[in-house]
Amino acid sequence: MKPRCAYFAAGLAFTALALSSSAARAQARMPTHVACVGDSITYGYLASSASKSYPSDLQGLLGNGVQVKNFGHNGATMLSDGDQPYINDSEYTAATTFVSGAGAGAAVDVIIMFGANDSKSYNWAPTAGSTRAAQFMTDCAAMVDHFTGLSTHPVVYLALPPAIYSNTFGIDETVTSTEIDPLIQQVAMQKGMPLIDIHTPTSGHPEEFQDGVHPTDAGYLILAQLMQAGLARVPTVSITMPAANAAIAGPSVGIGADASGGTVPITSVQFFRGPTSIAMVTQSPFVTTWTNATPGAYTLTAKATDKTGAAATSAPVSITVDGAGGSSTSGSGGGSAGQGGGAGGAGGGNGAAGTSGGAGGTGGTGGLPGTGGATGRGGTTGTGGTTGTGGATGTGGATGTGGTTGTGGTTGTGGTTGTGGASSGGAGMTSGGCGCSLSGGPGSDLAALGLLLLAIGRHRRAR
């Protein structure tokens, strides 16, 4: 028995040490008054003295700054139609007076633990084939409402009764653990009240119980330690984004957290960068966006507070904001489209007159300006024809080829004019972007033949 107590006490001491080492991260609710409501297990039946009941041990654990009162009654039931309903006992009235009279500003807790006597067959299932499960839930919820509705607005903690090891007094472990405990848990969830599990830690340890139902002195101390831990419960909270050591391109940083109060609702999650608050979120999902974050290294935390006022702060998450993010502005558009080609090159110069030939040919016509592309290159001036022997007229220059089309259509210059012969170079011309060129046609050949005949006639008259 002693090794078991020492082991259990060491475990609780380690838990208390862990909580104290993270005191900056956990803010448990600190009561000024605690009312312990229940049956004979609360009363301290079979304890060596009244000072060995769990409420008395709890008073020693919490210290003189807290008033702990024992309102247990032997044989009492939660069931209003059980054989001894608690609501009809004087302890119920006394507990109500204690809670109501705690005074303004008092932080009052009420611990309610029933179920053992309710599990007796004549209370739980007086009629074969049915139970009073629905009535138990109704009565449990009504008792919670009764105390929370008092002027001091206490926090009510519902406790699951300890494990049962023998059928003493007709108390049934199967009924308490599989039928009554789930009902208590449902009421705690529905009402948003904290739950203290006494059943699980006491299972498998019959040595802590004198008659299979009521604890030994050492067992009552264990109950008190479990109750103290239950009163000191805090919510859990952790940052889920961003990841630790993340490098984030600002200026917006998304932050999220998971938070839970078990059966107690979370009323707020507040996000911080260092000591500075970023935002407070009052409902799930607990996410926010930190805007206008400037580059630098930061430590993020989240503080969760539940309905009872208990709070906890997450482990810190370090991040780096690299710089302003966001989409970049579109670049300036490209340069202006190229201007159209300049004027075409000048037409070929006038051909020099042949020695005995007629008048020099007329220079070719300059090309038209191209559309769009670069300026067309001017046509090369045609070389004059060589004077014919014996006074023959030199051969006229070949008709100039139209200019090559430039980008977007360049204009070529007119063809060159032959010496001595009158030739008219075709006007090199392109339509914008078409690239077609027009050279001199058959008309220029006929004009050259006419000039040749005229020159022969003059030569004969001169003779």
Short mmCIF file of C-alpha atoms in Angstrom, two decimals:
data_model
loop_
_atom_site.label_atom_id
_atom_site.label_comp_id
_atom_site.label_asym_id
_atom_site.label_seq_id
_atom_site.Cartn_x
_atom_site.Cartn_y
_atom_site.Cartn_z
CA MET A 1 0.00 0.00 0.00
CA LYS A 2 2.74 2.45 0.91
CA PRO A 3 4.74 1.93 -2.33
CA ARG A 4 1.55 2.57 -4.32
CA CYS A 5 0.90 5.87 -2.48
CA ALA A 6 4.49 6.96 -2.82
CA TYR A 7 4.46 6.21 -6.54
CA PHE A 8 1.19 8.05 -7.08
CA ALA A 9 2.29 11.04 -5.00
CA ALA A 10 5.56 11.22 -6.93
CA GLY A 11 3.64 11.28 -10.18
CA LEU A 12 1.45 14.14 -9.01
CA ALA A 13 4.47 16.01 -7.69
CA PHE A 14 6.17 15.67 -11.07
CA THR A 15 3.03 17.00 -12.75
CA ALA A 16 2.94 19.97 -10.38
CA LEU A 17 6.61 20.64 -11.07
CA ALA A 18 5.99 20.56 -14.81
CA LEU A 19 3.11 22.99 -14.42
CA SER A 20 5.14 25.36 -12.26
CA SER A 21 8.05 25.31 -14.71
CA SER A 22 5.70 26.52 -17.41
CA ALA A 23 3.76 28.91 -15.20
CA ALA A 24 4.26 31.70 -17.73
CA ARG A 25 2.42 29.56 -20.27
CA ALA A 26 -0.47 28.30 -18.09
CA GLN A 27 -2.96 30.34 -16.10
CA ALA A 28 -5.19 27.99 -14.11
CA ARG A 29 -8.33 29.26 -12.52
CA MET A 30 -7.61 30.04 -8.86
CA PRO A 31 -10.67 29.55 -6.62
CA THR A 32 -11.32 31.26 -3.33
CA HIS A 33 -14.12 28.87 -2.34
CA VAL A 34 -14.68 25.18 -3.10
CA ALA A 35 -17.90 23.32 -2.29
CA CYS A 36 -17.59 19.50 -2.37
CA VAL A 37 -21.01 18.00 -3.14
CA GLY A 38 -21.63 14.24 -3.18
CA ASP A 39 -22.38 11.00 -1.38
CA SER A 40 -20.50 8.98 1.24
CA ILE A 41 -17.27 9.00 -0.80
CA THR A 42 -17.29 12.79 -0.51
CA TYR A 43 -18.33 12.63 3.11
CA GLY A 44 -15.34 10.42 3.97
CA TYR A 45 -17.05 7.25 5.11
CA LEU A 46 -14.62 4.81 6.83
CA ALA A 47 -11.82 7.42 7.01
CA SER A 48 -9.95 7.33 10.31
CA SER A 49 -11.19 10.85 11.10
CA ALA A 50 -13.05 13.73 9.54
CA SER A 51 -9.68 15.31 8.71
CA LYS A 52 -8.89 12.36 6.41
CA SER A 53 -11.76 12.88 3.98
CA TYR A 54 -10.86 14.07 0.50
CA PRO A 55 -12.30 17.60 1.12
CA SER A 56 -10.10 17.95 4.22
CA ASP A 57 -7.05 16.75 2.30
CA LEU A 58 -7.94 19.16 -0.53
CA GLN A 59 -8.03 22.03 1.95
CA GLY A 60 -4.49 21.16 3.00
CA LEU A 61 -3.32 21.02 -0.62
CA LEU A 62 -4.88 24.37 -1.59
CA GLY A 63 -3.82 26.23 1.54
CA ASN A 64 -5.49 28.66 3.86
CA GLY A 65 -6.22 31.14 1.09
CA VAL A 66 -9.03 28.88 -0.13
CA GLN A 67 -12.12 27.79 1.83
CA VAL A 68 -12.99 24.15 1.15
CA LYS A 69 -16.23 22.77 2.59
CA ASN A 70 -17.50 19.19 2.75
CA PHE A 71 -21.16 18.79 1.77
CA GLY A 72 -21.21 15.01 1.32
CA HIS A 73 -24.13 12.93 2.56
CA ASN A 74 -24.01 9.17 3.12
CA GLY A 75 -26.25 7.17 0.78
CA ALA A 76 -27.30 10.17 -1.36
CA THR A 77 -28.31 9.82 -5.01
CA MET A 78 -28.35 12.18 -7.94
CA LEU A 79 -31.65 10.63 -8.99
CA SER A 80 -34.52 12.72 -7.77
CA ASP A 81 -36.59 9.54 -7.58
CA GLY A 82 -33.84 7.46 -5.93
CA ASP A 83 -34.11 6.13 -2.40
CA GLN A 84 -32.31 9.18 -0.94
CA PRO A 85 -32.24 12.17 -3.33
CA TYR A 86 -29.50 14.65 -2.48
CA ILE A 87 -31.72 17.60 -3.31
CA ASN A 88 -33.81 16.65 -0.27
CA ASP A 89 -30.83 16.61 2.11
CA SER A 90 -29.75 19.45 4.37
CA GLU A 91 -26.29 19.39 2.82
CA TYR A 92 -27.78 20.52 -0.49
CA THR A 93 -29.25 23.56 1.22
CA ALA A 94 -26.02 24.23 3.11
CA ALA A 95 -23.97 24.01 -0.09
CA THR A 96 -26.31 26.46 -1.77
CA THR A 97 -25.92 28.92 1.11
CA PHE A 98 -22.12 28.59 1.09
CA VAL A 99 -21.88 29.25 -2.64
CA SER A 100 -24.34 32.14 -2.61
CA GLY A 101 -22.69 33.79 0.38
CA ALA A 102 -19.12 33.68 -0.93
CA GLY A 103 -19.40 37.37 -1.72
CA ALA A 104 -18.82 39.62 -4.68
CA GLY A 105 -15.53 38.99 -6.38
CA ALA A 106 -15.23 35.43 -5.03
CA ALA A 107 -14.07 32.69 -7.40
CA VAL A 108 -16.24 29.74 -6.42
CA ASP A 109 -15.87 26.14 -7.57
CA VAL A 110 -18.39 23.35 -6.99
CA ILE A 111 -17.33 19.69 -7.32
CA ILE A 112 -20.26 17.31 -7.87
CA MET A 113 -19.66 13.53 -7.62
CA PHE A 114 -22.54 11.03 -7.60
CA GLY A 115 -23.31 7.68 -9.18
CA ALA A 116 -22.37 4.98 -6.70
CA ASN A 117 -25.73 4.83 -4.92
CA ASP A 118 -27.58 5.54 -8.16
CA SER A 119 -26.17 2.26 -9.57
CA LYS A 120 -28.07 0.14 -7.04
CA SER A 121 -30.57 -1.99 -8.87
CA TYR A 122 -33.60 -0.64 -7.01
CA ASN A 123 -32.54 2.90 -7.94
CA TRP A 124 -31.20 2.36 -11.47
CA ALA A 125 -33.51 -0.32 -12.84
CA PRO A 126 -36.50 -0.78 -10.56
CA THR A 127 -38.42 -2.25 -13.47
CA ALA A 128 -36.97 -5.05 -15.52
CA GLY A 129 -35.97 -4.00 -19.03
CA SER A 130 -35.63 -0.27 -18.34
CA THR A 131 -33.35 2.14 -16.50
CA ARG A 132 -33.52 5.63 -15.15
CA ALA A 133 -30.75 6.87 -17.42
CA ALA A 134 -32.85 9.70 -18.87
CA GLN A 135 -33.91 10.79 -15.40
CA PHE A 136 -30.29 10.77 -14.22
CA MET A 137 -29.27 13.09 -17.06
CA THR A 138 -32.17 15.42 -16.33
CA ASP A 139 -31.37 15.58 -12.61
CA CYS A 140 -27.63 16.04 -13.23
CA ALA A 141 -28.24 18.91 -15.64
CA ALA A 142 -30.69 20.49 -13.18
CA MET A 143 -28.15 20.39 -10.35
CA VAL A 144 -25.53 22.04 -12.59
CA ASP A 145 -28.01 24.75 -13.52
CA HIS A 146 -28.96 25.26 -9.87
CA PHE A 147 -25.42 26.07 -8.79
CA THR A 148 -24.32 28.01 -11.87
CA GLY A 149 -27.43 30.14 -11.55
CA LEU A 150 -26.47 31.41 -8.10
CA SER A 151 -25.31 35.00 -7.71
CA THR A 152 -21.60 34.11 -7.50
CA HIS A 153 -21.78 32.17 -10.79
CA PRO A 154 -19.49 29.33 -9.74
CA VAL A 155 -17.72 26.95 -12.07
CA VAL A 156 -19.18 23.46 -11.63
CA TYR A 157 -16.87 20.46 -12.05
CA LEU A 158 -18.53 17.09 -12.68
CA ALA A 159 -16.48 14.16 -11.34
CA LEU A 160 -16.70 10.53 -12.45
CA PRO A 161 -16.88 8.34 -9.30
CA PRO A 162 -13.97 6.03 -8.45
CA ALA A 163 -13.74 2.40 -9.48
CA ILE A 164 -15.82 -0.12 -7.51
CA TYR A 165 -14.29 -3.46 -6.45
CA SER A 166 -17.06 -5.31 -4.71
CA ASN A 167 -20.81 -5.28 -4.67
CA THR A 168 -20.99 -3.84 -1.18
CA PHE A 169 -24.35 -2.18 -0.49
CA GLY A 170 -25.51 -3.31 -3.94
CA ILE A 171 -23.30 -0.75 -5.74
CA ASP A 172 -22.52 -1.98 -9.26
CA GLU A 173 -19.22 -1.17 -11.08
CA THR A 174 -20.63 -2.21 -14.45
CA VAL A 175 -23.50 0.26 -14.15
CA THR A 176 -21.32 3.13 -12.90
CA SER A 177 -18.55 2.71 -15.48
CA THR A 178 -20.56 1.79 -18.60
CA GLU A 179 -23.91 3.53 -18.06
CA ILE A 180 -23.64 6.35 -15.53
CA ASP A 181 -20.16 7.70 -16.38
CA PRO A 182 -21.08 8.30 -20.06
CA LEU A 183 -24.18 10.22 -18.94
CA ILE A 184 -22.08 12.48 -16.70
CA GLN A 185 -19.72 13.10 -19.61
CA GLN A 186 -22.65 14.04 -21.85
CA VAL A 187 -23.98 16.56 -19.34
CA ALA A 188 -20.50 18.08 -18.97
CA MET A 189 -20.26 18.47 -22.74
CA GLN A 190 -23.76 19.90 -23.08
CA LYS A 191 -23.25 22.40 -20.27
CA GLY A 192 -19.64 23.21 -21.17
CA MET A 193 -18.50 22.22 -17.69
CA PRO A 194 -15.09 20.75 -16.73
CA LEU A 195 -14.89 17.00 -16.12
CA ILE A 196 -12.65 15.34 -13.49
CA ASP A 197 -11.98 11.67 -14.15
CA ILE A 198 -11.57 9.81 -10.85
CA HIS A 199 -12.51 6.41 -12.29
CA THR A 200 -9.58 5.83 -14.64
CA PRO A 201 -6.74 6.58 -12.17
CA THR A 202 -8.34 4.40 -9.47
CA SER A 203 -9.04 1.41 -11.72
CA GLY A 204 -6.87 -1.61 -11.02
CA HIS A 205 -5.97 -0.52 -7.47
CA PRO A 206 -8.28 -2.26 -5.03
CA GLU A 207 -5.68 -1.83 -2.29
CA GLU A 208 -6.70 1.80 -1.98
CA PHE A 209 -10.23 0.84 -0.90
CA GLN A 210 -11.32 -0.58 2.44
CA ASP A 211 -14.59 -2.25 1.50
CA GLY A 212 -14.31 -2.18 -2.27
CA VAL A 213 -16.20 1.15 -2.44
CA HIS A 214 -14.82 3.59 0.13
CA PRO A 215 -11.13 4.59 0.05
CA THR A 216 -8.58 4.18 2.78
CA ASP A 217 -6.98 7.28 4.24
CA ALA A 218 -4.29 7.01 1.59
CA GLY A 219 -6.98 6.53 -1.04
CA TYR A 220 -8.80 9.67 0.08
CA LEU A 221 -5.55 11.62 -0.25
CA ILE A 222 -5.22 10.34 -3.82
CA LEU A 223 -8.77 11.53 -4.53
CA ALA A 224 -7.87 14.96 -3.12
CA GLN A 225 -4.79 15.15 -5.34
CA LEU A 226 -6.84 14.20 -8.39
CA MET A 227 -9.41 16.85 -7.52
CA GLN A 228 -6.68 19.47 -7.11
CA ALA A 229 -5.27 18.59 -10.53
CA GLY A 230 -8.76 18.80 -11.99
CA LEU A 231 -9.33 22.28 -10.54
CA ALA A 232 -5.98 23.38 -12.00
CA ARG A 233 -6.81 22.18 -15.51
CA VAL A 234 -6.09 24.54 -18.40
CA PRO A 235 -6.91 24.34 -22.10
CA THR A 236 -4.42 23.13 -24.65
CA VAL A 237 -3.22 25.29 -27.53
CA SER A 238 -0.60 25.03 -30.25
CA ILE A 239 0.26 27.05 -33.36
CA THR A 240 -0.40 25.09 -36.54
CA MET A 241 0.84 27.67 -39.05
CA PRO A 242 3.31 28.97 -39.97
CA ALA A 243 5.80 26.18 -39.36
CA ALA A 244 8.67 26.74 -36.96
CA ASN A 245 11.65 28.51 -38.55
CA ALA A 246 9.64 29.29 -41.68
CA ALA A 247 10.90 32.07 -43.96
CA ILE A 248 7.91 34.05 -45.20
CA ALA A 249 7.70 36.70 -47.89
CA GLY A 250 5.52 39.39 -46.32
CA PRO A 251 3.78 41.66 -45.88
CA SER A 252 0.92 39.24 -45.01
CA VAL A 253 1.50 36.27 -42.67
CA GLY A 254 -1.26 33.70 -42.06
CA ILE A 255 -1.37 32.38 -38.48
CA GLY A 256 -3.50 29.52 -37.14
CA ALA A 257 -3.85 27.53 -33.90
CA ASP A 258 -5.55 24.45 -32.49
CA ALA A 259 -7.14 24.94 -29.08
CA SER A 260 -9.25 22.67 -26.88
CA GLY A 261 -10.79 22.86 -23.45
CA GLY A 262 -12.07 19.29 -23.44
CA THR A 263 -15.69 19.61 -22.39
CA VAL A 264 -15.19 23.34 -21.82
CA PRO A 265 -15.62 25.68 -24.81
CA ILE A 266 -12.76 27.93 -25.90
CA THR A 267 -13.91 31.54 -25.76
CA SER A 268 -10.91 33.18 -27.42
CA VAL A 269 -7.47 32.66 -28.95
CA GLN A 270 -5.19 35.69 -28.97
CA PHE A 271 -2.15 35.78 -31.26
CA PHE A 272 1.06 37.61 -30.36
CA ARG A 273 4.36 38.57 -31.97
CA GLY A 274 6.63 38.86 -29.00
CA PRO A 275 4.63 40.82 -26.39
CA THR A 276 2.53 42.63 -29.01
CA SER A 277 -0.99 41.41 -29.76
CA ILE A 278 -1.75 40.73 -33.42
CA ALA A 279 -5.42 39.72 -33.20
CA MET A 280 -8.03 37.92 -31.09
CA VAL A 281 -10.29 35.25 -32.60
CA THR A 282 -13.41 34.23 -30.67
CA GLN A 283 -14.59 31.20 -32.60
CA SER A 284 -13.18 28.22 -34.44
CA PRO A 285 -11.34 28.03 -36.78
CA PHE A 286 -8.74 30.04 -34.90
CA VAL A 287 -6.92 31.70 -37.79
CA THR A 288 -5.93 35.26 -38.60
CA THR A 289 -3.70 37.27 -40.92
CA TRP A 290 -0.92 39.54 -39.73
CA THR A 291 -0.81 42.35 -42.26
CA ASN A 292 1.95 44.86 -43.01
CA ALA A 293 4.64 42.65 -41.50
CA THR A 294 8.04 44.26 -41.92
CA PRO A 295 11.18 42.21 -42.61
CA GLY A 296 12.81 40.70 -39.53
CA ALA A 297 12.84 37.78 -37.07
CA TYR A 298 9.75 37.22 -34.90
CA THR A 299 8.43 34.86 -32.21
CA LEU A 300 4.74 33.96 -32.45
CA THR A 301 2.53 32.59 -29.64
CA ALA A 302 -1.18 31.92 -29.16
CA LYS A 303 -3.07 32.25 -25.88
CA ALA A 304 -6.28 30.23 -25.47
CA THR A 305 -8.89 31.08 -22.82
CA ASP A 306 -11.85 28.84 -22.01
CA LYS A 307 -15.29 29.40 -20.52
CA THR A 308 -14.00 29.00 -16.95
CA GLY A 309 -11.36 31.69 -17.40
CA ALA A 310 -8.51 29.20 -17.43
CA ALA A 311 -5.90 30.03 -20.03
CA ALA A 312 -2.77 28.60 -21.62
CA THR A 313 -0.17 29.95 -24.03
CA SER A 314 1.33 27.88 -26.81
CA ALA A 315 4.95 27.02 -27.25
CA PRO A 316 6.65 29.84 -29.22
CA VAL A 317 7.22 29.54 -32.96
CA SER A 318 10.10 31.48 -34.53
CA ILE A 319 9.76 32.79 -38.08
CA THR A 320 11.52 35.20 -40.41
CA VAL A 321 9.76 37.71 -42.63
CA ASP A 322 12.00 38.18 -45.65
CA GLY A 323 10.41 41.17 -47.35
CA ALA A 324 7.32 42.61 -48.94
CA GLY A 325 5.51 40.01 -50.96
CA GLY A 326 2.53 40.34 -53.17
CA SER A 327 2.27 40.33 -56.96
CA SER A 328 4.66 42.48 -58.87
CA THR A 329 3.43 45.32 -61.05
CA SER A 330 3.36 44.61 -64.75
CA GLY A 331 6.35 45.91 -66.59
CA SER A 332 6.07 48.84 -68.97
CA GLY A 333 5.03 47.97 -72.43
CA GLY A 334 7.53 47.63 -75.21
CA GLY A 335 8.74 50.59 -77.20
CA SER A 336 6.52 52.25 -79.70
CA ALA A 337 6.07 50.48 -82.95
CA GLY A 338 8.59 51.53 -85.57
CA GLN A 339 7.62 54.40 -87.71
CA GLY A 340 6.90 53.77 -91.33
CA GLY A 341 9.76 53.75 -93.77
CA GLY A 342 11.08 57.08 -94.91
CA ALA A 343 10.80 58.37 -98.44
CA GLY A 344 12.24 56.13 -101.11
CA GLY A 345 15.67 56.89 -102.50
CA ALA A 346 15.96 59.51 -105.27
CA GLY A 347 15.50 58.24 -108.79
CA GLY A 348 18.52 57.66 -111.03
CA GLY A 349 20.24 60.81 -112.31
CA ASN A 350 19.78 61.90 -115.90
CA GLY A 351 21.95 59.87 -118.30
CA ALA A 352 24.72 61.78 -120.04
CA ALA A 353 23.96 62.48 -123.68
CA GLY A 354 25.72 60.32 -126.26
CA THR A 355 28.42 61.91 -128.36
CA SER A 356 26.27 61.91 -131.44
CA GLY A 357 23.13 60.72 -129.81
CA GLY A 358 19.98 62.54 -128.92
CA ALA A 359 19.02 64.06 -125.63
CA GLY A 360 19.84 62.16 -122.48
CA GLY A 361 17.15 59.96 -121.10
CA THR A 362 14.94 61.19 -118.31
CA GLY A 363 15.88 59.97 -114.88
CA GLY A 364 13.78 57.24 -113.28
CA THR A 365 10.99 58.22 -110.96
CA GLY A 366 11.76 57.92 -107.20
CA GLY A 367 10.05 55.15 -105.28
CA LEU A 368 7.04 55.87 -103.12
CA PRO A 369 7.47 55.75 -99.31
CA GLY A 370 7.13 52.19 -97.96
CA THR A 371 4.54 51.46 -95.37
CA GLY A 372 5.88 50.60 -91.93
CA GLY A 373 9.38 49.23 -92.62
CA ALA A 374 12.77 50.89 -92.76
CA THR A 375 13.56 53.45 -95.44
CA GLY A 376 14.09 51.88 -98.86
CA ARG A 377 17.48 52.25 -100.46
CA GLY A 378 17.65 54.57 -103.45
CA GLY A 379 18.20 53.06 -106.92
CA THR A 380 21.66 53.35 -108.46
CA THR A 381 21.98 55.88 -111.30
CA GLY A 382 22.23 54.13 -114.70
CA THR A 383 25.45 54.49 -116.65
CA GLY A 384 25.10 56.36 -119.91
CA GLY A 385 25.37 54.30 -123.10
CA THR A 386 28.59 54.38 -125.08
CA THR A 387 28.48 56.51 -128.27
CA GLY A 388 28.01 54.30 -131.31
CA THR A 389 30.63 54.14 -134.00
CA GLY A 390 29.93 56.19 -137.09
CA GLY A 391 27.50 58.39 -135.24
CA ALA A 392 25.25 55.55 -134.15
CA THR A 393 23.22 56.22 -131.13
CA GLY A 394 24.44 54.50 -128.02
CA THR A 395 22.31 51.81 -126.54
CA GLY A 396 20.00 53.11 -123.92
CA GLY A 397 20.51 52.04 -120.35
CA ALA A 398 18.56 49.13 -119.10
CA THR A 399 15.42 49.82 -117.27
CA GLY A 400 16.08 50.01 -113.51
CA THR A 401 14.79 47.28 -111.30
CA GLY A 402 12.35 48.30 -108.62
CA GLY A 403 13.72 48.52 -105.06
CA THR A 404 13.57 45.53 -102.75
CA THR A 405 10.69 45.56 -100.33
CA GLY A 406 11.85 46.50 -96.75
CA THR A 407 10.40 45.34 -93.52
CA GLY A 408 6.82 46.33 -93.81
CA GLY A 409 7.59 47.13 -97.51
CA THR A 410 10.58 49.22 -98.67
CA THR A 411 10.42 51.18 -101.89
CA GLY A 412 13.05 50.67 -104.53
CA THR A 413 14.18 53.53 -106.76
CA GLY A 414 13.64 53.83 -110.44
CA GLY A 415 15.93 52.14 -112.96
CA THR A 416 18.97 53.71 -114.57
CA THR A 417 18.80 55.62 -117.84
CA GLY A 418 21.06 54.65 -120.81
CA THR A 419 23.16 57.23 -122.51
CA GLY A 420 22.09 58.43 -125.94
CA GLY A 421 18.85 56.53 -125.83
CA ALA A 422 15.75 57.91 -124.25
CA SER A 423 14.56 55.44 -121.83
CA SER A 424 12.21 55.83 -119.06
CA GLY A 425 12.85 53.61 -116.07
CA GLY A 426 9.77 52.11 -114.62
CA ALA A 427 8.69 53.53 -111.37
CA GLY A 428 9.71 50.98 -108.76
CA MET A 429 6.76 50.74 -106.48
CA THR A 430 5.48 48.54 -103.73
CA SER A 431 2.18 48.42 -102.07
CA GLY A 432 2.36 48.57 -98.29
CA GLY A 433 3.47 45.21 -97.07
CA CYS A 434 2.74 43.49 -100.40
CA GLY A 435 6.30 43.40 -101.70
CA CYS A 436 5.26 43.60 -105.40
CA SER A 437 7.53 45.69 -107.68
CA LEU A 438 6.63 47.24 -111.09
CA SER A 439 9.33 47.76 -113.75
CA GLY A 440 9.21 49.52 -117.18
CA GLY A 441 6.94 47.71 -119.62
CA PRO A 442 6.78 47.42 -123.44
CA GLY A 443 6.07 51.17 -123.82
CA SER A 444 9.65 52.09 -123.00
CA ASP A 445 11.01 49.80 -125.75
CA LEU A 446 8.74 51.42 -128.34
CA ALA A 447 9.87 54.90 -127.30
CA ALA A 448 13.52 53.93 -127.77
CA LEU A 449 12.79 52.54 -131.26
CA GLY A 450 11.04 55.77 -132.26
CA LEU A 451 13.99 57.88 -131.16
CA LEU A 452 16.36 55.64 -133.14
CA LEU A 453 14.36 56.07 -136.35
CA LEU A 454 14.23 59.85 -135.85
CA ALA A 455 18.00 59.98 -135.46
CA ILE A 456 18.53 57.97 -138.69
CA GLY A 457 16.26 60.32 -140.61
CA ARG A 458 18.18 63.38 -139.49
CA HIS A 459 21.45 61.76 -140.40
CA ARG A 460 20.30 61.15 -143.98
CA ARG A 461 19.09 64.73 -144.45
CA ALA A 462 22.41 66.01 -143.21
CA ARG A 463 24.15 64.09 -145.98
#
